[in-house]
mmCIF file of C-alpha atoms in Angstrom:
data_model
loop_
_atom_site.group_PDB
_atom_site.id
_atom_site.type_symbol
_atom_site.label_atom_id
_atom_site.label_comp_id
_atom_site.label_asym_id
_atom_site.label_seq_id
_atom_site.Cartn_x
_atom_site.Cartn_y
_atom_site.Cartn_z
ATOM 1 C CA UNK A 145 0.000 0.000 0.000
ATOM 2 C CA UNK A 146 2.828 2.541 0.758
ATOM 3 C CA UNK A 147 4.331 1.818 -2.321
ATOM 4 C CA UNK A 148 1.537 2.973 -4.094
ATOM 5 C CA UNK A 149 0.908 5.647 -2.200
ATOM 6 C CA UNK A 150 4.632 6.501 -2.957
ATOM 7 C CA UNK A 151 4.457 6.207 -6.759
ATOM 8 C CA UNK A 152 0.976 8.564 -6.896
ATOM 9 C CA UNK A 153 3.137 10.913 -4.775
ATOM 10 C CA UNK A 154 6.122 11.001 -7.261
ATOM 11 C CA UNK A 155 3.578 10.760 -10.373
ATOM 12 C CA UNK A 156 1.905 13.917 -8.448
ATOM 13 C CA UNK A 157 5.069 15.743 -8.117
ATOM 14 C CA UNK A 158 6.123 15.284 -11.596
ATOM 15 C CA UNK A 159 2.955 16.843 -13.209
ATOM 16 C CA UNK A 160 3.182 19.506 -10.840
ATOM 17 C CA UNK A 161 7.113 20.422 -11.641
ATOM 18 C CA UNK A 162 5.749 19.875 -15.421
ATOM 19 C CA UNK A 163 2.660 22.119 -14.957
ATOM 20 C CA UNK A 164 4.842 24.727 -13.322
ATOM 21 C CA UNK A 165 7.897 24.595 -15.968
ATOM 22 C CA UNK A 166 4.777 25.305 -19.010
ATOM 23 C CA UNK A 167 3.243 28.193 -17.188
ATOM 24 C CA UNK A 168 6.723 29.589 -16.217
ATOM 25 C CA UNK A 169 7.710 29.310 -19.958
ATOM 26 C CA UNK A 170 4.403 30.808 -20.825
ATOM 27 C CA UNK A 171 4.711 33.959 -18.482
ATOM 28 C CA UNK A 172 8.517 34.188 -19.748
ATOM 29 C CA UNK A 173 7.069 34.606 -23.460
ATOM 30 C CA UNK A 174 4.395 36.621 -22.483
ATOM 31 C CA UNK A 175 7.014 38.959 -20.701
ATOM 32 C CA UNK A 176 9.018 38.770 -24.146
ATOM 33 C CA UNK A 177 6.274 39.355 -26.012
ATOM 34 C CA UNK A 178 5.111 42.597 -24.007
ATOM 35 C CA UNK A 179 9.060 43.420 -24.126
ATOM 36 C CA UNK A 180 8.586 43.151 -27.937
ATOM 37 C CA UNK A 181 5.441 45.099 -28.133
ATOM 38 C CA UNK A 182 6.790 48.283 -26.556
ATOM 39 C CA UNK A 183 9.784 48.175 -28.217
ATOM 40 C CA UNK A 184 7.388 47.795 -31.606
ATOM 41 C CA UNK A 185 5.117 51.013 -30.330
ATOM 42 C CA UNK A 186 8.349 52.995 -28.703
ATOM 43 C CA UNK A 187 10.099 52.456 -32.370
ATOM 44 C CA UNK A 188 6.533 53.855 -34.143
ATOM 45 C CA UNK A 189 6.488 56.982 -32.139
ATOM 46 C CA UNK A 190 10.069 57.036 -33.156
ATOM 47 C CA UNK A 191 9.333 57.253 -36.670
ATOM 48 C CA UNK A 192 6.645 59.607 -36.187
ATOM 49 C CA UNK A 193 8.387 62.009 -34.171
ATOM 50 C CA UNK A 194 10.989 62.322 -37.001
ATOM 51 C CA UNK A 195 9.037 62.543 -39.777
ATOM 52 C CA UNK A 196 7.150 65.587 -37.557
ATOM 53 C CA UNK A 197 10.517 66.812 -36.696
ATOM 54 C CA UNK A 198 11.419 66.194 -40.696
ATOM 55 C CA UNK A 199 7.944 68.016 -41.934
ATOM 56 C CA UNK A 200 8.567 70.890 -39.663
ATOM 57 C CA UNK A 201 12.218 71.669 -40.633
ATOM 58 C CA UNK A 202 13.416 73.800 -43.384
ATOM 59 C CA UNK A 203 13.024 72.179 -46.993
ATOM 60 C CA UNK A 204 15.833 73.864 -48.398
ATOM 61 C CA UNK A 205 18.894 72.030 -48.587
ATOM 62 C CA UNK A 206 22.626 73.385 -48.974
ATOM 63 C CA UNK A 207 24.487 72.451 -52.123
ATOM 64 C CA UNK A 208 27.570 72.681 -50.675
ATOM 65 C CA UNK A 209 27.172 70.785 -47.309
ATOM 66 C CA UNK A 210 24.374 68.269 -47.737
ATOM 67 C CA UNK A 211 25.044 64.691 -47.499
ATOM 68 C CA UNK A 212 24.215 62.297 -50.506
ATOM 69 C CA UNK A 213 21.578 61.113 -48.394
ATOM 70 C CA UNK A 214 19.928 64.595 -48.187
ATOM 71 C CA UNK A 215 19.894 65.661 -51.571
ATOM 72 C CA UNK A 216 18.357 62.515 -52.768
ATOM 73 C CA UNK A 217 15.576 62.756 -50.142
ATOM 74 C CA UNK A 218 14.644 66.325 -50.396
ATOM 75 C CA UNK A 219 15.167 67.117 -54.245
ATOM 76 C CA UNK A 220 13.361 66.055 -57.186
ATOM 77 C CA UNK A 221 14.304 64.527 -59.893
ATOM 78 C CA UNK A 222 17.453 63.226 -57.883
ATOM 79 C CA UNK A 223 18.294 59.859 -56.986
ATOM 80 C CA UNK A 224 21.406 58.595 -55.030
ATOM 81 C CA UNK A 225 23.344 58.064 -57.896
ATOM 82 C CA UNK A 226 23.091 61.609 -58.611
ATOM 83 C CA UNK A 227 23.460 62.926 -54.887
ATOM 84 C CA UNK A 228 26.731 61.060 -55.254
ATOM 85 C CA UNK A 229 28.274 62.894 -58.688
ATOM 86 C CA UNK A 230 27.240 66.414 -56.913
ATOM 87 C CA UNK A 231 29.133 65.161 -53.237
ATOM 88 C CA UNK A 232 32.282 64.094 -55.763
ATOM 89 C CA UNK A 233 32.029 66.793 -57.363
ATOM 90 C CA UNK A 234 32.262 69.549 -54.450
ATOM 91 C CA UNK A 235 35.194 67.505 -53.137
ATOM 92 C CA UNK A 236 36.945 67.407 -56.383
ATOM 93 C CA UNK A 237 36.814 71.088 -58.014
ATOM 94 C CA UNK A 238 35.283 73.005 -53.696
ATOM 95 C CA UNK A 239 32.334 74.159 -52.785
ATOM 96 C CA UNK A 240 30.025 76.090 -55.699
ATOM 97 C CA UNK A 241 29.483 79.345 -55.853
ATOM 98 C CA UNK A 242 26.083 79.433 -56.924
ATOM 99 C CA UNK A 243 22.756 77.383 -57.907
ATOM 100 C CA UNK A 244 23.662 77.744 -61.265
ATOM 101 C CA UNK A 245 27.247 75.816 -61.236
ATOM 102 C CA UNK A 246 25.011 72.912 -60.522
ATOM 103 C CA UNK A 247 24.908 72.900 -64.180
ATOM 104 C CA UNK A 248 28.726 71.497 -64.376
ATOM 105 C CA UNK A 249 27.984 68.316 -62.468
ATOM 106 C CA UNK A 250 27.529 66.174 -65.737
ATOM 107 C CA UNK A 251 23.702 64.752 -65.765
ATOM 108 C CA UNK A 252 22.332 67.474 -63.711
ATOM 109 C CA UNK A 253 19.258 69.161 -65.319
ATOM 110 C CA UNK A 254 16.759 69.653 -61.986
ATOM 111 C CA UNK A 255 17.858 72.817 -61.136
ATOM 112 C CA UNK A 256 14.840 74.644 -62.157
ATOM 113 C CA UNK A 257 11.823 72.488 -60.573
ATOM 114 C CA UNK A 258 14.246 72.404 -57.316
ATOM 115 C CA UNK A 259 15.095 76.129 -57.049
ATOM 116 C CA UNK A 260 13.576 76.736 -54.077
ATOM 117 C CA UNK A 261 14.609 74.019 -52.021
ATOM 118 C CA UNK A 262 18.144 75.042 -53.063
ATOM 119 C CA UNK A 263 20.613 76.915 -51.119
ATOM 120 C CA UNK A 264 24.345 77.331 -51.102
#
């Protein structure tokens, strides 16, 4: 009789240690998941906050310091391939002198449509 008793004890206590490692695991996801879901809704107000931050600053962008990155976002007409040929071509002849000298960067032809984003 005690042995039974014994083995229904140790059956007991192995659904139980079971039964506790599952929920554990499932609270540990859960945390991961809710770890995951604020870092999902902190990154969207993220976004938001710099594309406010980006509507609210200046359009304009400066021929002679803008990044590739930069000229291709804000102009028209412009691509990074182009960004690129006016960034190479500042560092290899300095800075221009006006709007115009845009015109020497071979392929360039937005100038117009883009004037008043344009500053130097």
């Amino acid at each position: 009789m005690f042995l039974i008793i014994k083995k229904k004890l140790i059956y007991t206590t192995r659904i139980l240690i079971f039964a506790i490692g599952f929920s554990h695991t499932a609270f540990a996801q859960s945390d991961q998941l809710k770890v995951v879901n604020d870092q999902t809704q902190t990154g969207t107000k993220s976004v938001i906050n710099k594309t406010v931050k980006r509507q609210l600053m200046d359009d304009k962008v400066n021929i002679n310091t803008g990044s590739e990155e930069e000229l291709a976002e804000k102009l028209n007409g412009i691509g990074l391939k182009k960004a690129q040929l006016i960034v190479l071509h500042r560092k290899k002849f300095g800075e221009f002198k006006s709007i115009e000298h845009l015109q020497d960067v071979p392929g360039i032809c937005f100038i117009e449509k883009n004037r008043e984003k344009l500053t130097y």
